[in-house]
CSV table of N, CA, C and O in Angstrom, one decimal:
chain,number,residue,atom,x,y,z
A,1,UNK,N,-24.9,-38.8,95.5
A,1,UNK,CA,-26.1,-39.4,95.2
A,1,UNK,C,-27.3,-38.7,95.6
A,1,UNK,O,-27.6,-37.9,95.8
A,2,UNK,N,-28.4,-39.5,94.9
A,2,UNK,CA,-29.3,-38.9,94.6
A,2,UNK,C,-30.2,-40.0,94.8
A,2,UNK,O,-30.1,-41.4,94.4
A,3,UNK,N,-31.3,-39.9,96.1
A,3,UNK,CA,-32.6,-40.5,95.3
A,3,UNK,C,-34.0,-40.4,95.8
A,3,UNK,O,-34.0,-38.9,95.4
A,4,UNK,N,-35.2,-41.3,95.3
A,4,UNK,CA,-36.2,-40.3,95.6
A,4,UNK,C,-36.7,-41.2,96.9
A,4,UNK,O,-36.5,-41.8,96.9
A,5,UNK,N,-37.7,-40.0,97.6
A,5,UNK,CA,-38.7,-40.3,98.4
A,5,UNK,C,-39.7,-41.0,98.2
A,5,UNK,O,-41.1,-41.3,98.8
A,6,UNK,N,-40.2,-39.9,97.0
A,6,UNK,CA,-41.5,-40.6,96.6
A,6,UNK,C,-41.6,-40.3,94.9
A,6,UNK,O,-40.9,-39.6,94.3
A,7,UNK,N,-42.5,-41.2,94.3
A,7,UNK,CA,-42.3,-40.4,92.7
A,7,UNK,C,-44.1,-41.0,92.5
A,7,UNK,O,-45.0,-41.9,92.7
A,8,UNK,N,-44.5,-39.8,91.6
A,8,UNK,CA,-46.1,-39.7,91.4
A,8,UNK,C,-45.8,-39.6,89.7
A,8,UNK,O,-45.6,-38.8,89.4
A,9,UNK,N,-46.2,-40.3,89.3
A,9,UNK,CA,-46.6,-40.7,87.1
A,9,UNK,C,-48.2,-40.4,87.1
A,9,UNK,O,-48.1,-40.9,86.7
A,10,UNK,N,-48.4,-39.3,87.6
A,10,UNK,CA,-49.1,-38.3,87.3
A,10,UNK,C,-49.0,-36.6,87.0
A,10,UNK,O,-48.0,-36.4,87.0
A,11,UNK,N,-49.9,-36.7,86.1
A,11,UNK,CA,-50.3,-34.5,85.4
A,11,UNK,C,-49.7,-34.1,86.7
A,11,UNK,O,-50.7,-33.9,87.8
A,12,UNK,N,-48.7,-33.3,86.9
A,12,UNK,CA,-48.6,-32.4,87.7
A,12,UNK,C,-49.9,-31.3,87.9
A,12,UNK,O,-50.6,-30.8,86.9
A,13,UNK,N,-50.2,-30.3,89.6
A,13,UNK,CA,-51.1,-30.0,89.7
A,13,UNK,C,-51.2,-28.4,89.0
A,13,UNK,O,-49.8,-27.8,88.9
A,14,UNK,N,-52.1,-27.9,88.0
A,14,UNK,CA,-52.4,-26.7,86.8
A,14,UNK,C,-51.5,-25.5,88.2
A,14,UNK,O,-50.8,-24.8,87.5
A,15,UNK,N,-51.4,-25.4,89.0
A,15,UNK,CA,-51.4,-24.3,90.0
A,15,UNK,C,-49.9,-24.0,90.1
A,15,UNK,O,-49.2,-22.8,90.2
A,16,UNK,N,-49.1,-25.3,89.9
A,16,UNK,CA,-47.8,-25.1,89.8
A,16,UNK,C,-47.1,-24.8,88.8
A,16,UNK,O,-46.3,-24.2,88.4
A,17,UNK,N,-48.2,-24.2,87.5
A,17,UNK,CA,-47.8,-23.1,86.4
A,17,UNK,C,-48.4,-22.3,86.5
A,17,UNK,O,-47.9,-21.6,85.5
A,18,UNK,N,-49.1,-21.4,87.7
A,18,UNK,CA,-49.4,-20.3,87.6
A,18,UNK,C,-48.1,-19.2,87.5
A,18,UNK,O,-47.7,-19.3,88.2
A,19,UNK,N,-49.2,-18.2,86.9
A,19,UNK,CA,-47.4,-17.1,86.2
A,19,UNK,C,-48.4,-15.7,86.0
A,19,UNK,O,-49.6,-15.6,85.7
A,20,UNK,N,-47.7,-14.5,87.7
A,20,UNK,CA,-48.6,-14.1,87.1
A,20,UNK,C,-47.3,-13.0,86.6
A,20,UNK,O,-46.1,-12.8,86.3
A,21,UNK,N,-48.1,-11.5,85.5
A,21,UNK,CA,-46.5,-11.0,84.8
A,21,UNK,C,-46.2,-10.4,85.3
A,21,UNK,O,-47.3,-9.4,86.7
A,22,UNK,N,-45.0,-9.6,85.7
A,22,UNK,CA,-44.4,-8.4,85.9
A,22,UNK,C,-45.8,-7.2,85.6
A,22,UNK,O,-45.9,-7.7,84.6
A,23,UNK,N,-45.7,-6.0,86.4
A,23,UNK,CA,-46.1,-4.9,85.8
A,23,UNK,C,-45.9,-4.4,84.5
A,23,UNK,O,-44.4,-4.4,84.7
A,24,UNK,N,-46.7,-4.3,83.8
A,24,UNK,CA,-46.3,-3.1,82.4
A,24,UNK,C,-45.8,-4.4,81.2
A,24,UNK,O,-45.4,-3.9,80.2
A,25,UNK,N,-45.6,-6.1,81.4
A,25,UNK,CA,-45.7,-6.8,81.2
A,25,UNK,C,-46.5,-6.7,80.0
A,25,UNK,O,-47.8,-6.9,80.3
A,26,UNK,N,-46.8,-7.1,78.7
A,26,UNK,CA,-47.5,-7.4,77.8
A,26,UNK,C,-48.2,-8.6,77.3
A,26,UNK,O,-47.5,-9.5,77.4
A,27,UNK,N,-49.3,-9.0,77.7
A,27,UNK,CA,-49.9,-10.1,77.7
A,27,UNK,C,-50.6,-10.9,76.6
A,27,UNK,O,-51.2,-10.3,76.3
A,28,UNK,N,-50.3,-11.6,75.7
A,28,UNK,CA,-50.8,-12.6,74.3
A,28,UNK,C,-51.1,-13.6,74.6
A,28,UNK,O,-50.6,-14.6,74.9
A,29,UNK,N,-52.6,-14.0,74.5
A,29,UNK,CA,-53.1,-15.2,75.0
A,29,UNK,C,-53.3,-15.7,73.7
A,29,UNK,O,-53.8,-15.1,72.6
A,30,UNK,N,-52.9,-17.1,73.0
A,30,UNK,CA,-53.5,-18.1,71.7
A,30,UNK,C,-54.3,-19.2,71.9
A,30,UNK,O,-54.3,-19.4,73.4
A,31,UNK,N,-55.3,-19.6,71.4
A,31,UNK,CA,-56.0,-20.5,71.3
A,31,UNK,C,-55.2,-21.3,70.2
A,31,UNK,O,-55.2,-21.3,68.9
A,32,UNK,N,-54.7,-22.6,70.7
A,32,UNK,CA,-54.2,-23.1,69.7
A,32,UNK,C,-55.0,-24.4,69.1
A,32,UNK,O,-56.1,-25.0,69.7
A,33,UNK,N,-54.8,-25.3,68.0
A,33,UNK,CA,-56.0,-25.8,67.6
A,33,UNK,C,-55.9,-27.2,68.5
A,33,UNK,O,-54.6,-27.9,68.0
A,34,UNK,N,-56.9,-28.5,68.4
A,34,UNK,CA,-56.4,-29.7,68.9
A,34,UNK,C,-56.0,-30.4,68.0
A,34,UNK,O,-55.9,-30.0,66.6
A,35,UNK,N,-55.4,-31.5,68.7
A,35,UNK,CA,-55.1,-32.6,67.7
A,35,UNK,C,-56.2,-32.9,66.8
A,35,UNK,O,-57.2,-33.0,67.4
A,36,UNK,N,-55.3,-33.5,65.4
A,36,UNK,CA,-56.8,-33.9,64.2
A,36,UNK,C,-57.3,-35.6,65.0
A,36,UNK,O,-57.0,-36.3,65.5
A,37,UNK,N,-58.4,-36.0,64.6
A,37,UNK,CA,-58.7,-37.0,64.7
A,37,UNK,C,-57.9,-38.5,64.0
A,37,UNK,O,-57.6,-39.8,64.2
A,38,UNK,N,-57.3,-37.9,63.0
A,38,UNK,CA,-55.7,-39.3,62.8
A,38,UNK,C,-55.0,-39.1,63.6
A,38,UNK,O,-54.1,-40.1,63.3
A,39,UNK,N,-54.5,-38.0,64.2
A,39,UNK,CA,-53.4,-38.0,65.0
A,39,UNK,C,-53.6,-37.4,66.7
A,39,UNK,O,-53.2,-35.9,67.0
A,40,UNK,N,-54.8,-38.5,67.5
A,40,UNK,CA,-55.3,-37.6,68.8
A,40,UNK,C,-54.2,-37.6,69.5
A,40,UNK,O,-54.2,-37.0,70.2
A,41,UNK,N,-52.9,-38.5,69.2
A,41,UNK,CA,-51.8,-38.2,70.3
A,41,UNK,C,-51.1,-36.9,69.9
A,41,UNK,O,-50.1,-36.3,70.7
A,42,UNK,N,-51.6,-36.1,68.9
A,42,UNK,CA,-50.7,-34.5,68.3
A,42,UNK,C,-49.4,-34.7,67.7
A,42,UNK,O,-49.6,-33.9,66.8
A,43,UNK,N,-49.5,-35.8,67.3
A,43,UNK,CA,-48.1,-36.2,66.5
A,43,UNK,C,-49.0,-36.2,64.8
A,43,UNK,O,-49.5,-36.3,64.6
A,44,UNK,N,-48.2,-35.1,64.4
A,44,UNK,CA,-48.8,-34.9,62.5
A,44,UNK,C,-49.8,-33.8,62.3
A,44,UNK,O,-50.3,-33.1,61.6
A,45,UNK,N,-50.3,-33.2,64.3
A,45,UNK,CA,-51.2,-32.3,64.2
A,45,UNK,C,-50.5,-31.1,63.9
A,45,UNK,O,-50.4,-30.2,65.1
A,46,UNK,N,-50.1,-30.6,62.7
A,46,UNK,CA,-49.4,-29.5,63.0
A,46,UNK,C,-50.5,-27.8,63.2
A,46,UNK,O,-52.0,-28.3,62.5
A,47,UNK,N,-49.5,-27.4,63.9
A,47,UNK,CA,-51.0,-25.4,64.2
A,47,UNK,C,-49.7,-25.1,63.8
A,47,UNK,O,-47.9,-24.9,64.1
A,48,UNK,N,-50.5,-23.9,63.0
A,48,UNK,CA,-49.5,-22.6,62.1
A,48,UNK,C,-50.1,-21.7,63.1
A,48,UNK,O,-50.7,-21.1,63.7
A,49,UNK,N,-48.9,-21.1,63.6
A,49,UNK,CA,-49.2,-19.2,64.0
A,49,UNK,C,-49.7,-18.7,62.9
A,49,UNK,O,-50.0,-18.9,61.4
A,50,UNK,N,-50.5,-17.3,63.2
A,50,UNK,CA,-51.4,-17.1,62.0
A,50,UNK,C,-50.5,-16.4,61.0
A,50,UNK,O,-51.1,-16.8,59.6
A,51,UNK,N,-49.5,-15.8,61.0
A,51,UNK,CA,-48.3,-15.4,60.2
A,51,UNK,C,-47.6,-16.4,59.8
A,51,UNK,O,-46.7,-16.1,58.6
A,52,UNK,N,-47.9,-16.9,59.6
A,52,UNK,CA,-47.2,-19.0,59.1
A,52,UNK,C,-45.6,-19.4,59.6
A,52,UNK,O,-44.8,-19.4,58.5
A,53,UNK,N,-44.7,-18.5,61.0
A,53,UNK,CA,-43.7,-17.9,61.5
A,53,UNK,C,-42.9,-19.6,62.0
A,53,UNK,O,-42.2,-19.3,62.1
A,54,UNK,N,-44.0,-20.2,62.5
A,54,UNK,CA,-43.5,-21.3,63.3
A,54,UNK,C,-44.6,-22.1,62.7
A,54,UNK,O,-45.8,-22.5,62.6
A,55,UNK,N,-43.9,-23.6,63.5
A,55,UNK,CA,-45.1,-24.8,63.1
A,55,UNK,C,-44.7,-25.5,64.9
A,55,UNK,O,-43.7,-25.3,65.2
A,56,UNK,N,-45.6,-25.9,65.0
A,56,UNK,CA,-45.6,-26.5,66.4
A,56,UNK,C,-46.7,-28.0,66.2
A,56,UNK,O,-47.9,-28.3,65.5
A,57,UNK,N,-45.7,-29.1,66.8
A,57,UNK,CA,-46.3,-30.7,66.1
A,57,UNK,C,-46.3,-31.0,67.5
A,57,UNK,O,-45.4,-31.1,68.8
A,58,UNK,N,-47.0,-32.5,67.9
A,58,UNK,CA,-47.5,-32.6,68.8
A,58,UNK,C,-48.0,-31.3,70.3
A,58,UNK,O,-48.5,-30.1,69.3
A,59,UNK,N,-48.4,-32.1,70.9
A,59,UNK,CA,-48.4,-31.1,72.5
A,59,UNK,C,-48.2,-31.4,73.9
A,59,UNK,O,-47.4,-32.3,73.9
A,60,UNK,N,-48.0,-30.2,74.6
A,60,UNK,CA,-47.7,-30.8,75.7
A,60,UNK,C,-46.2,-31.0,75.6
A,60,UNK,O,-45.7,-30.3,75.7
A,61,UNK,N,-45.7,-31.9,76.7
A,61,UNK,CA,-44.6,-32.4,76.8
A,61,UNK,C,-43.9,-33.1,75.5
A,61,UNK,O,-42.9,-33.5,75.4
A,62,UNK,N,-44.9,-33.0,74.8
A,62,UNK,CA,-44.1,-34.2,73.5
A,62,UNK,C,-43.9,-32.5,72.4
A,62,UNK,O,-43.8,-33.2,70.5
A,63,UNK,N,-44.3,-31.4,72.3
A,63,UNK,CA,-44.5,-30.7,71.7
A,63,UNK,C,-42.9,-30.3,70.9
A,63,UNK,O,-41.6,-30.3,71.6
A,64,UNK,N,-43.3,-30.3,69.4
A,64,UNK,CA,-41.9,-29.6,69.4
A,64,UNK,C,-42.3,-28.8,68.1
A,64,UNK,O,-42.9,-28.2,67.3
A,65,UNK,N,-41.2,-27.2,68.5
A,65,UNK,CA,-41.6,-26.4,67.6
A,65,UNK,C,-40.5,-26.2,66.7
A,65,UNK,O,-39.6,-26.3,66.5
A,66,UNK,N,-41.3,-25.6,65.5
A,66,UNK,CA,-40.0,-25.3,64.0
A,66,UNK,C,-40.4,-24.0,63.6
A,66,UNK,O,-41.0,-23.7,63.3
A,67,UNK,N,-38.5,-23.6,63.0
A,67,UNK,CA,-38.8,-22.3,62.6
A,67,UNK,C,-38.3,-22.6,61.2
A,67,UNK,O,-37.2,-23.4,61.3
A,68,UNK,N,-38.7,-22.3,60.5
A,68,UNK,CA,-38.0,-22.6,58.9
A,68,UNK,C,-36.8,-21.5,58.5
A,68,UNK,O,-36.2,-21.1,59.2
A,69,UNK,N,-36.2,-21.6,57.8
A,69,UNK,CA,-35.2,-21.7,57.3
A,69,UNK,C,-35.0,-20.0,57.3
A,69,UNK,O,-35.9,-19.3,56.8
A,70,UNK,N,-34.0,-19.0,57.8
A,70,UNK,CA,-33.8,-18.3,58.1
A,70,UNK,C,-34.4,-17.5,59.1
A,70,UNK,O,-33.9,-16.0,59.4
A,71,UNK,N,-34.7,-18.4,59.8
A,71,UNK,CA,-35.3,-17.9,61.2
A,71,UNK,C,-34.2,-16.6,62.6
A,71,UNK,O,-33.8,-16.1,62.8
A,72,UNK,N,-32.8,-17.8,61.8
A,72,UNK,CA,-31.4,-17.5,62.0
A,72,UNK,C,-30.9,-16.5,61.6
A,72,UNK,O,-30.9,-17.0,60.7
A,73,UNK,N,-30.5,-15.4,62.4
A,73,UNK,CA,-29.6,-14.2,61.5
A,73,UNK,C,-28.4,-14.7,61.5
A,73,UNK,O,-27.6,-15.5,62.2
A,74,UNK,N,-27.9,-14.7,59.8
A,74,UNK,CA,-26.6,-15.3,59.0
A,74,UNK,C,-25.3,-15.1,60.1
A,74,UNK,O,-25.3,-16.2,60.1
A,75,UNK,N,-25.1,-14.3,60.8
A,75,UNK,CA,-24.2,-14.2,61.0
A,75,UNK,C,-24.0,-14.9,62.5
A,75,UNK,O,-23.1,-15.5,62.9
A,76,UNK,N,-25.1,-15.4,63.0
A,76,UNK,CA,-25.4,-16.0,64.5
A,76,UNK,C,-24.9,-17.1,64.4
A,76,UNK,O,-24.5,-18.3,64.7
A,77,UNK,N,-25.2,-18.0,63.3
A,77,UNK,CA,-25.4,-18.8,62.3
A,77,UNK,C,-23.8,-20.0,62.6
A,77,UNK,O,-23.4,-21.3,62.9
A,78,UNK,N,-22.9,-18.7,61.8
A,78,UNK,CA,-21.7,-19.3,61.9
A,78,UNK,C,-20.9,-18.7,63.2
A,78,UNK,O,-19.7,-18.4,63.2
A,79,UNK,N,-21.7,-18.2,64.4
A,79,UNK,CA,-20.8,-17.7,65.0
A,79,UNK,C,-20.2,-18.8,66.0
A,79,UNK,O,-20.3,-19.2,66.6
A,80,UNK,N,-18.5,-18.1,66.6
A,80,UNK,CA,-18.2,-18.7,67.5
A,80,UNK,C,-18.4,-19.0,68.7
A,80,UNK,O,-18.6,-19.8,69.2
A,81,UNK,N,-19.2,-18.3,68.9
A,81,UNK,CA,-20.2,-17.8,70.0
A,81,UNK,C,-21.1,-19.5,70.7
A,81,UNK,O,-21.4,-20.1,71.5
A,82,UNK,N,-21.8,-18.9,68.8
A,82,UNK,CA,-22.6,-20.5,68.8
A,82,UNK,C,-22.3,-21.9,69.1
A,82,UNK,O,-22.7,-22.9,69.1
A,83,UNK,N,-21.4,-21.8,68.2
A,83,UNK,CA,-19.9,-23.0,68.2
A,83,UNK,C,-20.3,-23.5,69.5
A,83,UNK,O,-20.0,-24.7,69.9
A,84,UNK,N,-19.3,-22.8,70.3
A,84,UNK,CA,-19.2,-23.4,71.9
A,84,UNK,C,-19.9,-23.5,72.8
A,84,UNK,O,-20.3,-24.4,73.6
A,85,UNK,N,-21.1,-22.9,72.1
A,85,UNK,CA,-22.6,-23.2,73.2
A,85,UNK,C,-23.7,-24.4,72.5
A,85,UNK,O,-24.2,-25.8,73.8
A,86,UNK,N,-22.9,-25.3,71.6
A,86,UNK,CA,-23.5,-26.4,71.1
A,86,UNK,C,-22.8,-26.8,70.8
A,86,UNK,O,-21.4,-27.0,70.3
A,87,UNK,N,-23.0,-28.6,70.7
A,87,UNK,CA,-22.5,-29.8,69.8
A,87,UNK,C,-22.4,-30.7,68.7
A,87,UNK,O,-24.1,-30.1,68.2
A,88,UNK,N,-21.9,-30.7,67.9
A,88,UNK,CA,-22.4,-30.7,66.6
A,88,UNK,C,-23.2,-32.5,66.4
A,88,UNK,O,-23.0,-33.7,67.5
A,89,UNK,N,-24.0,-32.8,65.6
A,89,UNK,CA,-25.0,-34.2,65.6
A,89,UNK,C,-25.7,-34.2,64.1
A,89,UNK,O,-24.9,-33.2,63.4
A,90,UNK,N,-25.7,-35.2,64.0
A,90,UNK,CA,-25.7,-35.6,62.7
A,90,UNK,C,-27.1,-34.3,62.1
A,90,UNK,O,-28.1,-34.5,62.8
A,91,UNK,N,-27.0,-33.5,61.4
A,91,UNK,CA,-27.9,-33.3,60.8
A,91,UNK,C,-27.3,-31.0,61.1
A,91,UNK,O,-28.3,-30.1,60.6
A,92,UNK,N,-27.1,-31.3,61.8
A,92,UNK,CA,-26.4,-29.8,62.3
A,92,UNK,C,-25.9,-29.7,64.1
A,92,UNK,O,-25.0,-30.4,64.0
A,93,UNK,N,-26.5,-28.2,65.1
A,93,UNK,CA,-25.6,-28.4,65.7
A,93,UNK,C,-26.8,-28.7,67.1
A,93,UNK,O,-28.4,-28.1,66.5
A,94,UNK,N,-26.6,-28.7,68.1
A,94,UNK,CA,-27.6,-29.4,69.1
A,94,UNK,C,-27.5,-28.4,70.5
A,94,UNK,O,-25.7,-28.4,70.9
A,95,UNK,N,-28.0,-28.3,71.3
A,95,UNK,CA,-27.6,-27.4,72.6
A,95,UNK,C,-29.5,-28.4,73.5
A,95,UNK,O,-30.1,-28.3,73.2
A,96,UNK,N,-28.8,-28.9,75.0
A,96,UNK,CA,-29.4,-29.7,76.2
A,96,UNK,C,-29.9,-28.7,76.8
A,96,UNK,O,-28.5,-29.0,77.6
A,97,UNK,N,-31.0,-29.0,77.8
A,97,UNK,CA,-30.8,-28.7,79.1
A,97,UNK,C,-31.5,-29.8,79.7
A,97,UNK,O,-31.9,-31.2,78.7
A,98,UNK,N,-31.9,-30.1,80.9
A,98,UNK,CA,-32.7,-31.0,81.7
A,98,UNK,C,-34.4,-30.9,81.4
A,98,UNK,O,-35.2,-31.6,81.1
A,99,UNK,N,-34.6,-29.0,80.8
A,99,UNK,CA,-35.9,-28.9,80.3
A,99,UNK,C,-36.2,-28.7,78.9
A,99,UNK,O,-37.5,-29.1,78.8
A,100,UNK,N,-35.2,-28.6,78.5
A,100,UNK,CA,-35.7,-29.1,76.3
A,100,UNK,C,-34.6,-28.9,76.1
A,100,UNK,O,-33.4,-28.3,76.2
A,101,UNK,N,-34.3,-29.1,74.5
A,101,UNK,CA,-33.6,-29.6,73.1
A,101,UNK,C,-33.6,-28.7,72.2
A,101,UNK,O,-35.0,-27.8,72.2
A,102,UNK,N,-32.5,-28.2,71.6
A,102,UNK,CA,-32.4,-27.3,70.2
A,102,UNK,C,-31.8,-27.8,69.3
A,102,UNK,O,-31.1,-27.9,70.2
A,103,UNK,N,-32.4,-27.8,68.0
A,103,UNK,CA,-31.3,-28.8,67.2
A,103,UNK,C,-32.1,-27.9,65.4
A,103,UNK,O,-32.8,-27.0,65.5
A,104,UNK,N,-30.4,-26.3,65.8
A,104,UNK,CA,-30.3,-25.9,64.7
A,104,UNK,C,-29.7,-26.6,63.4
A,104,UNK,O,-28.5,-27.4,63.4
A,105,UNK,N,-30.7,-27.2,62.4
A,105,UNK,CA,-30.3,-27.9,61.2
A,105,UNK,C,-29.4,-27.0,60.3
A,105,UNK,O,-29.0,-25.7,60.3
A,106,UNK,N,-27.9,-27.8,59.0
A,106,UNK,CA,-27.9,-27.3,58.3
A,106,UNK,C,-28.2,-26.6,57.8
A,106,UNK,O,-27.7,-25.5,56.7
A,107,UNK,N,-29.4,-26.7,57.0
A,107,UNK,CA,-30.2,-26.0,56.3
A,107,UNK,C,-30.6,-24.7,56.8
A,107,UNK,O,-31.7,-24.3,55.9
A,108,UNK,N,-30.8,-24.4,58.3
A,108,UNK,CA,-31.5,-22.8,58.9
A,108,UNK,C,-32.0,-23.1,59.5
A,108,UNK,O,-32.9,-22.5,60.3
A,109,UNK,N,-33.1,-24.4,59.4
A,109,UNK,CA,-34.6,-24.2,60.4
A,109,UNK,C,-33.9,-24.6,61.5
A,109,UNK,O,-32.3,-24.9,62.1
A,110,UNK,N,-34.8,-24.3,62.6
A,110,UNK,CA,-34.6,-24.4,64.2
A,110,UNK,C,-35.8,-25.4,64.3
A,110,UNK,O,-37.1,-25.5,63.9
A,111,UNK,N,-35.3,-26.1,65.6
A,111,UNK,CA,-36.7,-27.4,66.2
A,111,UNK,C,-36.2,-27.7,67.4
A,111,UNK,O,-34.9,-27.7,67.6
A,112,UNK,N,-37.2,-27.2,68.1
A,112,UNK,CA,-37.1,-26.7,70.3
A,112,UNK,C,-38.5,-27.7,71.1
A,112,UNK,O,-39.2,-27.5,70.2
A,113,UNK,N,-37.6,-28.9,71.1
A,113,UNK,CA,-39.1,-28.6,72.4
A,113,UNK,C,-38.1,-29.9,73.5
A,113,UNK,O,-37.5,-29.5,74.0
A,114,UNK,N,-39.6,-29.8,74.4
A,114,UNK,CA,-38.8,-30.5,75.7
A,114,UNK,C,-39.2,-31.9,75.6
A,114,UNK,O,-39.3,-33.0,76.2
A,115,UNK,N,-38.2,-32.7,75.0
A,115,UNK,CA,-38.2,-34.0,74.3
A,115,UNK,C,-37.0,-33.8,73.4
A,115,UNK,O,-35.6,-33.1,73.7
A,116,UNK,N,-36.2,-35.4,73.8
A,116,UNK,CA,-34.9,-35.7,73.2
A,116,UNK,C,-34.7,-35.0,72.0
A,116,UNK,O,-35.2,-35.3,71.2
A,117,UNK,N,-33.1,-35.1,71.9
A,117,UNK,CA,-32.7,-35.1,70.1
A,117,UNK,C,-32.8,-35.9,69.3
A,117,UNK,O,-33.5,-35.4,68.6
A,118,UNK,N,-33.3,-37.3,69.8
A,118,UNK,CA,-33.6,-37.8,68.2
A,118,UNK,C,-34.8,-37.7,68.1
A,118,UNK,O,-35.3,-37.9,66.6
A,119,UNK,N,-35.7,-37.3,68.9
A,119,UNK,CA,-37.4,-36.4,68.4
A,119,UNK,C,-37.4,-35.5,67.2
A,119,UNK,O,-37.9,-35.4,66.4
A,120,UNK,N,-36.2,-34.3,68.1
A,120,UNK,CA,-36.4,-33.5,67.0
A,120,UNK,C,-35.4,-33.9,65.7
A,120,UNK,O,-35.9,-33.0,64.7
A,121,UNK,N,-34.3,-34.3,65.6
A,121,UNK,CA,-33.8,-35.6,64.4
A,121,UNK,C,-35.1,-35.5,63.4
A,121,UNK,O,-35.1,-35.8,62.3
A,122,UNK,N,-35.8,-36.8,64.5
A,122,UNK,CA,-36.9,-37.0,63.1
A,122,UNK,C,-37.6,-36.2,62.8
A,122,UNK,O,-38.3,-36.5,61.6
A,123,UNK,N,-37.8,-35.5,63.6
A,123,UNK,CA,-39.0,-33.8,62.9
A,123,UNK,C,-38.3,-33.3,61.7
A,123,UNK,O,-38.6,-33.1,60.9
A,124,UNK,N,-37.2,-33.2,61.7
A,124,UNK,CA,-36.3,-32.4,60.8
A,124,UNK,C,-35.9,-33.4,59.6
A,124,UNK,O,-36.7,-32.4,58.4
A,125,UNK,N,-36.0,-34.5,59.7
A,125,UNK,CA,-36.1,-36.0,58.5
A,125,UNK,C,-36.9,-35.8,58.1
A,125,UNK,O,-37.5,-35.8,56.8
A,126,UNK,N,-38.4,-35.4,58.5
A,126,UNK,CA,-39.8,-36.0,57.8
A,126,UNK,C,-40.0,-34.6,57.5
A,126,UNK,O,-40.9,-34.5,56.3
A,127,UNK,N,-39.5,-33.5,56.9
A,127,UNK,CA,-39.6,-32.2,56.5
A,127,UNK,C,-38.8,-31.3,55.1
A,127,UNK,O,-38.0,-32.3,55.1
């Protein structure tokens, strides 16, 4: 049985996400481009890493990261272990947790984000 004693539909406090890296860890900070005027909510406002190795569409809890075909090592894509960890969906294979979903498409691309599978499939179909 599960019940709520309190529900707040507001952004969580920033200190909830405070992180102190362990000693010896390398920290790299990046500045991401804000959503465009055409897409103030972030959809369609793609941001690219400097070397173009991934694309982020949306922001925050609506962000979807896309890795291009070839990002997953060839041997892993067809491995029995990956088959056991994922389930078949239209267009590829997926794994879902309470925090995020990952879609490995049949053409080798990878989509991930804290969004429902349908959002990843829509993003994959739009490209």
